[in-house]
Amino acid sequence: MKHDVIIVGAGPAGSSTAYLLASAGMRVLLLDRAEFPRNKLCGGMLSGRSQRLFTEIFGASWSPTIEYIAHGIAIYHRHALLNSLEDARPLHFTSRIVFDAFLVGLAERQGATLRQRARVRGVEPATKTVFLEHGEELRADFVIGADGVLSKVAQSIAPHALDKRRLAFALEIEVPRQAANTDVTIPEIYFGVVNWGY
């Protein structure tokens, strides 16, 4: 089957795009190499601007995905408090496991077709063909890459654009709030603990 659009990557960008295009009546195929629900590093703190965009795109509430709302932030250098804000605009905390699966579900309900465990090997821009790792070829009028910093779509179009020397290392550990030694009610950002990061 030829689709109007193939979107590679079913994170927030891919799911939002799939939702909008399916709403416009396009035949959308949304591909992701993982199976949902799946975990994803970073992006679990959402601003009020994110909430406004979410509402504009999906016309729905994201309340089922929000675990906690904070109204401030504290910035430290090692253990010394540099500054803190209280009664600020709300910051919404979510788990990407829950949030991304919620968005994918909204896109599917709008008519987008989701294919999970679909690992993309590359894209041929001239023929608008997406090649999956197991050999299958998919075609569409448009191909959209929403597959992150190591995008197979971007590498197929501009193979030397990615400079792997500029990639950063990230580590995320989730601790249940009830297991913490203190009740942290606002996000805390620490500088000076690691070089070139926080």
Rosetta silent file (secondary structure, phi, psi, omega in degrees, C-alpha in Angstrom):
SEQUENCE: MKHDVIIVGAGPAGSSTAYLLASAGMRVLLLDRAEFPRNKLCGGMLSGRSQRLFTEIFGASWSPTIEYIAHGIAIYHRHALLNSLEDARPLHFTSRIVFDAFLVGLAERQGATLRQRARVRGVEPATKTVFLEHGEELRADFVIGADGVLSKVAQSIAPHALDKRRLAFALEIEVPRQAANTDVTIPEIYFGVVNWGY
SCORE:     score description
SCORE:     0.000 S_00000001
   1 L     0.000  132.576  175.993    0.000    0.000    0.000 S_00000001
   2 L   -90.828  129.748  179.588    1.309    3.445   -0.895 S_00000001
   3 E   -99.865  159.267  173.517    0.816    6.013    1.819 S_00000001
   4 E   -69.868  -42.251 -176.069    0.600    9.766    1.462 S_00000001
   5 E  -139.542  136.063  167.885    3.135   10.224    4.254 S_00000001
   6 E  -112.689  126.841  177.985    5.552    7.974    6.108 S_00000001
   7 E  -111.906  122.943  179.345    6.777    9.357    9.418 S_00000001
   8 E   -98.151  113.649 -179.017    9.861    7.723   10.904 S_00000001
   9 L   110.022  116.981 -175.199    9.833    8.054   14.698 S_00000001
  10 L  -109.313   31.924  171.534    6.746    7.970   16.932 S_00000001
  11 L   -75.238 -165.741 -178.740    7.925   10.266   19.714 S_00000001
  12 H   -56.559  -41.979 -179.495    6.089   13.539   20.442 S_00000001
  13 H   -66.077  -47.129 -179.297    7.153   15.174   17.138 S_00000001
  14 H   -65.627  -43.526 -179.515    6.223   12.157   15.017 S_00000001
  15 H   -66.849  -39.417  178.178    2.947   11.470   16.803 S_00000001
  16 H   -64.113  -44.326  178.993    1.887   15.124   16.660 S_00000001
  17 H   -63.716  -43.283  178.484    2.661   15.301   12.953 S_00000001
  18 H   -60.156  -42.576  179.539    0.826   12.026   12.324 S_00000001
  19 H   -61.101  -48.442 -177.545   -2.205   13.329   14.206 S_00000001
  20 H   -63.997  -43.916 -178.336   -2.333   16.595   12.246 S_00000001
  21 H   -70.131  -38.635  175.729   -1.869   14.960    8.843 S_00000001
  22 H   -64.420  -35.611  177.472   -4.398   12.206    9.578 S_00000001
  23 H   -62.860  -30.130  179.707   -6.830   14.929   10.679 S_00000001
  24 L   -84.905    3.960  176.328   -6.402   16.489    7.231 S_00000001
  25 L    90.700   10.724 -179.805   -7.410   13.188    5.608 S_00000001
  26 L   -84.201  150.555  175.648   -3.982   11.947    4.604 S_00000001
  27 L   -84.643  109.351 -171.374   -3.011    8.268    4.726 S_00000001
  28 E  -113.655  129.746  172.440   -0.263    8.291    7.353 S_00000001
  29 E  -111.357  121.498 -178.621    2.094    5.471    8.277 S_00000001
  30 E  -108.010  117.993 -177.285    3.935    6.042   11.553 S_00000001
  31 E  -107.451  141.698  171.108    7.028    3.863   12.076 S_00000001
  32 L  -146.664  143.418 -178.323    8.997    3.283   15.254 S_00000001
  33 L   -75.646  -18.819 -178.307   11.765    0.831   16.051 S_00000001
  34 L   -95.353  177.870  172.741   10.460    0.294   19.603 S_00000001
  35 L  -116.561  130.495 -177.909    7.247   -1.184   20.939 S_00000001
  36 L   -88.538  143.874   -0.535    4.961    1.104   22.958 S_00000001
  37 L   -73.555  141.606  179.163    4.866    1.727   25.800 S_00000001
  38 L  -135.924  155.842 -179.849    8.611    2.253   25.739 S_00000001
  39 L   -85.189  155.527  178.912   11.015    4.300   27.806 S_00000001
  40 L  -149.711  135.614 -177.753   12.804    7.355   26.453 S_00000001
  41 L   -72.759  135.224  168.342   15.524    9.451   27.991 S_00000001
  42 L    73.246  165.816  175.233   14.797   13.061   28.951 S_00000001
  43 L    86.352   20.161 -178.263   11.882   15.372   28.257 S_00000001
  44 L   -90.400   -0.078  177.791    9.769   14.553   31.312 S_00000001
  45 E  -112.644  115.500 -172.893    9.405   18.182   32.472 S_00000001
  46 E  -112.815  137.601 -177.666    6.855   20.073   30.373 S_00000001
  47 L   -89.501  174.266  174.282    6.219   23.821   30.393 S_00000001
  48 H   -63.249  -34.339  176.518    3.024   25.802   30.056 S_00000001
  49 H   -62.512  -41.483  176.534    3.976   26.504   26.441 S_00000001
  50 H   -59.724  -40.635 -179.803    4.103   22.743   25.839 S_00000001
  51 H   -64.275  -42.489  178.604    0.642   22.441   27.323 S_00000001
  52 H   -61.799  -44.308  178.826   -0.730   25.168   25.034 S_00000001
  53 H   -63.543  -41.533  178.529    0.777   23.475   21.963 S_00000001
  54 H   -58.166  -46.755 -178.735   -0.581   20.106   23.059 S_00000001
  55 H   -65.171  -40.663  178.199   -4.085   21.552   23.394 S_00000001
  56 H   -61.968  -42.169 -176.460   -3.833   23.327   20.015 S_00000001
  57 H   -75.962  -51.814 -170.029   -2.738   20.154   18.239 S_00000001
  58 H   -97.277  -17.631 -178.640   -4.796   17.468   19.946 S_00000001
  59 L    59.516   31.427 -177.181   -7.746   19.410   21.377 S_00000001
  60 L  -136.954  171.005  176.305   -7.551   17.166   24.431 S_00000001
  61 L   -93.300  141.275  176.172   -6.344   17.241   28.007 S_00000001
  62 L   -95.868    8.971 -177.232   -2.983   15.759   28.903 S_00000001
  63 H   -50.532  -38.689 -179.533   -4.037   15.313   32.549 S_00000001
  64 H   -61.497  -17.226 -176.195   -3.928   11.484   32.377 S_00000001
  65 H  -100.268   -9.696 -172.898   -0.170   11.685   31.691 S_00000001
  66 E   -91.773  125.394 -178.364    0.852   14.233   34.350 S_00000001
  67 E   -93.915  -30.368 -174.336    2.271   12.835   37.597 S_00000001
  68 E  -159.841  146.685  175.757    3.162   16.051   39.411 S_00000001
  69 E  -122.508  124.684  178.125    2.993   19.838   38.971 S_00000001
  70 E  -108.547  156.066 -178.638    5.690   22.085   40.451 S_00000001
  71 E  -126.037   38.349  178.615    5.584   25.864   40.756 S_00000001
  72 E  -179.053 -175.687  179.791    9.250   26.784   41.039 S_00000001
  73 E  -156.623  148.914  176.918   12.851   25.757   40.469 S_00000001
  74 E  -126.259  134.826 -179.243   16.118   25.711   42.442 S_00000001
  75 E  -118.087  127.968 -176.936   19.584   26.059   40.885 S_00000001
  76 E  -119.726  153.371  162.331   22.683   24.833   42.714 S_00000001
  77 E  -112.925  110.467 -169.248   26.431   24.853   42.205 S_00000001
  78 L    54.442 -112.492 -178.903   27.419   21.584   43.787 S_00000001
  79 L  -105.469    3.181 -178.291   25.676   21.861   47.167 S_00000001
  80 E   -93.856  126.144  177.992   25.384   25.656   47.314 S_00000001
  81 E   -71.186  122.769  177.963   22.015   27.147   46.403 S_00000001
  82 E   -90.926  -42.482 -178.886   22.517   29.856   43.761 S_00000001
  83 E  -166.333  154.930  175.020   18.918   30.897   43.232 S_00000001
  84 E  -147.473  151.264  176.814   15.385   29.651   43.530 S_00000001
  85 E  -123.948  138.322  174.786   11.975   30.680   42.288 S_00000001
  86 E  -128.200  160.041 -176.456    8.672   29.879   43.909 S_00000001
  87 E    56.021   37.158  177.003    5.137   30.571   42.736 S_00000001
  88 E   -89.910 -179.227  176.777    6.371   30.488   39.138 S_00000001
  89 E   -61.196  147.496 -174.821    4.490   29.177   36.139 S_00000001
  90 E   -65.832  142.863  171.432    3.660   25.501   36.511 S_00000001
  91 E  -113.470  125.569 -174.602    6.058   22.784   35.385 S_00000001
  92 E  -101.077  128.679 -178.482    4.325   19.505   34.547 S_00000001
  93 E  -105.887  133.033 -179.900    6.136   16.234   35.201 S_00000001
  94 E  -138.298  165.876  170.640    5.427   13.119   33.196 S_00000001
  95 L  -100.360  130.954  179.795    6.996    9.780   32.412 S_00000001
  96 H   -63.338  -24.351  175.840    7.928    9.408   28.755 S_00000001
  97 H   -59.103  -46.447 -177.471    6.702    5.816   28.975 S_00000001
  98 H   -78.344  -48.112 -173.585    3.191    7.129   29.635 S_00000001
  99 H   -61.440  -50.201 -176.357    3.323   10.404   27.681 S_00000001
 100 H   -66.294  -38.487  177.678    4.629    9.018   24.384 S_00000001
 101 H   -65.222  -35.734  177.661    2.228    6.060   24.418 S_00000001
 102 H   -62.934  -45.188 -179.707   -0.641    8.490   25.051 S_00000001
 103 H   -65.345  -42.725  177.727    0.339   10.594   22.016 S_00000001
 104 H   -59.123  -42.310  179.087    0.716    7.524   19.793 S_00000001
 105 H   -62.056  -39.809  177.575   -2.769    6.415   20.860 S_00000001
 106 H   -64.311  -41.316  179.066   -4.233    9.807   19.928 S_00000001
 107 H   -64.261  -41.957  178.643   -2.579    9.639   16.491 S_00000001
 108 H   -63.700  -43.689 -179.706   -3.923    6.121   15.909 S_00000001
 109 H   -64.450  -24.972  177.921   -7.442    7.108   16.940 S_00000001
 110 L   -81.276  -10.419  175.380   -7.250    9.963   14.427 S_00000001
 111 L   120.612   -4.861  176.385   -6.520    7.440   11.668 S_00000001
 112 L   -70.851  145.894  176.636   -2.728    7.122   11.490 S_00000001
 113 E   -98.033  126.341  179.876   -1.388    3.587   11.108 S_00000001
 114 E  -103.015  130.756  170.513    1.336    2.638   13.601 S_00000001
 115 E  -119.567  116.735  179.862    3.957   -0.012   12.868 S_00000001
 116 L   -95.036  163.739 -177.728    6.093   -0.901   15.860 S_00000001
 117 L    53.922   35.480  179.352    9.425   -2.764   15.859 S_00000001
 118 L  -108.448   91.550 -177.251    9.973   -1.309   12.370 S_00000001
 119 L   -84.049  122.421 -178.200   13.683   -0.521   12.239 S_00000001
 120 E   -85.905  130.222  177.037   14.590    1.752    9.336 S_00000001
 121 E   -89.564  -34.574 -179.044   17.836    0.994    7.487 S_00000001
 122 E   177.711  177.287 -179.227   17.707    4.033    5.224 S_00000001
 123 E  -134.586  139.763  173.221   15.722    6.248    2.873 S_00000001
 124 E  -105.717  103.688 -174.927   16.050    6.867   -0.863 S_00000001
 125 L   -60.347  -38.428 -175.339   14.950   10.500   -1.376 S_00000001
 126 L   -61.797  -40.233 -178.465   14.597   10.275   -5.168 S_00000001
 127 L  -101.491    0.184 -179.009   12.034    7.460   -5.038 S_00000001
 128 L    53.624   47.616 -178.622   10.658    8.363   -1.586 S_00000001
 129 E  -111.478  134.364  175.711   11.323    4.824   -0.433 S_00000001
 130 E  -105.985  126.398 -179.956   11.910    3.766    3.165 S_00000001
 131 E  -102.630  123.209  176.553   13.963    0.578    3.585 S_00000001
 132 E   -88.764  158.014 -175.088   13.376   -1.481    6.705 S_00000001
 133 L   -60.925  -31.488 -178.344   16.157   -3.608    8.196 S_00000001
 134 L   -85.788    6.348  173.244   14.470   -6.899    7.314 S_00000001
 135 L   107.339  -13.972 -178.783   14.291   -5.923    3.624 S_00000001
 136 L   -68.792  144.854  177.573   10.794   -4.505    3.240 S_00000001
 137 E  -117.026  132.537 -179.642   10.420   -1.361    1.119 S_00000001
 138 E  -122.468  141.295 -178.730    7.744    1.257    1.813 S_00000001
 139 E  -125.878  150.605  178.195    6.794    4.183   -0.433 S_00000001
 140 E  -154.826  166.604  174.652    4.965    7.449    0.102 S_00000001
 141 E   -70.935  -31.696 -179.960    4.570   10.864   -1.471 S_00000001
 142 E  -136.794  143.975  173.682    6.386   12.359    1.521 S_00000001
 143 E  -123.218  127.988 -179.680    8.813   10.975    4.112 S_00000001
 144 E  -116.178  127.994  176.797    9.277   12.824    7.408 S_00000001
 145 E   -94.302  114.783  175.647   12.173   12.112    9.729 S_00000001
 146 L  -129.479   37.614 -170.962   11.240   12.470   13.403 S_00000001
 147 L  -107.772   29.982  166.896   13.694    9.844   14.591 S_00000001
 148 L    82.033 -171.235 -172.319   16.010   11.882   16.767 S_00000001
 149 L   -65.468  -28.868  178.053   19.630   12.922   16.750 S_00000001
 150 L   -98.786   32.891 -173.651   20.820    9.677   15.125 S_00000001
 151 L   -50.822  123.518  173.787   18.122    9.941   12.451 S_00000001
 152 H   -68.542  -31.420  177.993   18.352    7.353    9.684 S_00000001
 153 H   -65.817  -49.608 -179.704   16.332    9.723    7.505 S_00000001
 154 H   -62.723  -40.400  179.707   18.796   12.590    8.007 S_00000001
 155 H   -65.967  -30.654  178.248   21.789   10.288    7.473 S_00000001
 156 H   -71.953  -33.510 -178.911   20.287    9.080    4.186 S_00000001
 157 H   -82.478  -44.940 -178.639   19.862   12.642    2.923 S_00000001
 158 L  -133.617   83.095 -171.271   23.123   14.118    4.290 S_00000001
 159 L   -60.232  -22.571 -177.107   25.397   11.243    5.364 S_00000001
 160 L  -104.409    7.756 -177.052   28.177   13.465    6.713 S_00000001
 161 L   -72.194  -29.083 -177.442   25.975   15.940    8.611 S_00000001
 162 L   -85.870  119.453  175.929   26.166   14.009   11.889 S_00000001
 163 L  -102.285  100.045 -175.357   29.375   14.629   13.818 S_00000001
 164 H   -64.456  -17.175  176.723   29.453   11.845   16.401 S_00000001
 165 H   -69.035  -16.867 -178.238   32.231   13.677   18.277 S_00000001
 166 H   -97.909    2.235  177.878   29.624   16.235   19.331 S_00000001
 167 L   -73.892  148.281 -178.489   27.210   13.743   20.872 S_00000001
 168 L  -110.825  158.856  176.750   26.738   13.911   24.635 S_00000001
 169 L   -97.492  136.754  179.535   26.290   11.228   27.246 S_00000001
 170 L  -134.001  146.244  178.338   23.143   11.320   29.358 S_00000001
 171 L  -135.413  132.255  178.318   21.984    9.292   32.335 S_00000001
 172 L  -129.333  131.296  177.615   18.527    9.318   33.832 S_00000001
 173 L  -126.933  127.003  177.990   17.482    7.557   37.015 S_00000001
 174 L   -98.182  129.772  178.344   13.916    7.540   38.248 S_00000001
 175 L  -122.241  125.141  176.650   13.340    7.406   41.988 S_00000001
 176 L   -57.318  137.336 -176.795    9.809    7.116   43.394 S_00000001
 177 H   -56.420  -36.312 -177.666    9.002   10.269   45.377 S_00000001
 178 H   -70.549  -15.448  179.963    8.084    8.207   48.436 S_00000001
 179 H   -92.624   -7.455 -178.309   11.569    6.628   48.402 S_00000001
 180 L   -74.233  151.394  179.173   13.440    9.962   48.486 S_00000001
 181 L   -68.363  -33.094  178.056   15.144   11.113   51.697 S_00000001
 182 L  -128.129  157.883  178.914   13.472   14.523   51.451 S_00000001
 183 L   -85.101  104.021  179.989   10.267   15.691   49.821 S_00000001
 184 L   -87.377  114.352 -175.478   11.421   17.524   46.715 S_00000001
 185 L  -102.277  -14.673  174.977    8.588   19.820   45.671 S_00000001
 186 L  -132.655  152.854  179.215   10.395   21.798   42.949 S_00000001
 187 L   -64.455  142.027  178.439   12.983   20.661   40.384 S_00000001
 188 E  -117.543  126.914  179.265   16.606   21.057   41.445 S_00000001
 189 E  -113.245  126.675 -176.404   19.341   21.636   38.867 S_00000001
 190 E  -113.139  122.850  172.211   22.973   21.073   39.934 S_00000001
 191 E  -103.737  158.601  175.787   25.979   22.531   38.125 S_00000001
 192 L    85.168   -1.158  178.940   29.592   21.722   38.951 S_00000001
 193 L   -83.391  -39.483  175.942   28.940   18.054   39.704 S_00000001
 194 L  -127.636  156.024  177.483   30.132   16.895   36.265 S_00000001
 195 L   -72.559  137.023  173.410   32.203   18.681   33.640 S_00000001
 196 L    60.201   36.855  178.308   30.268   20.355   30.829 S_00000001
 197 L  -168.960 -167.457 -179.565   26.844   19.422   32.104 S_00000001
 198 L  -146.636    0.000    0.000   24.339   19.476   34.887 S_00000001
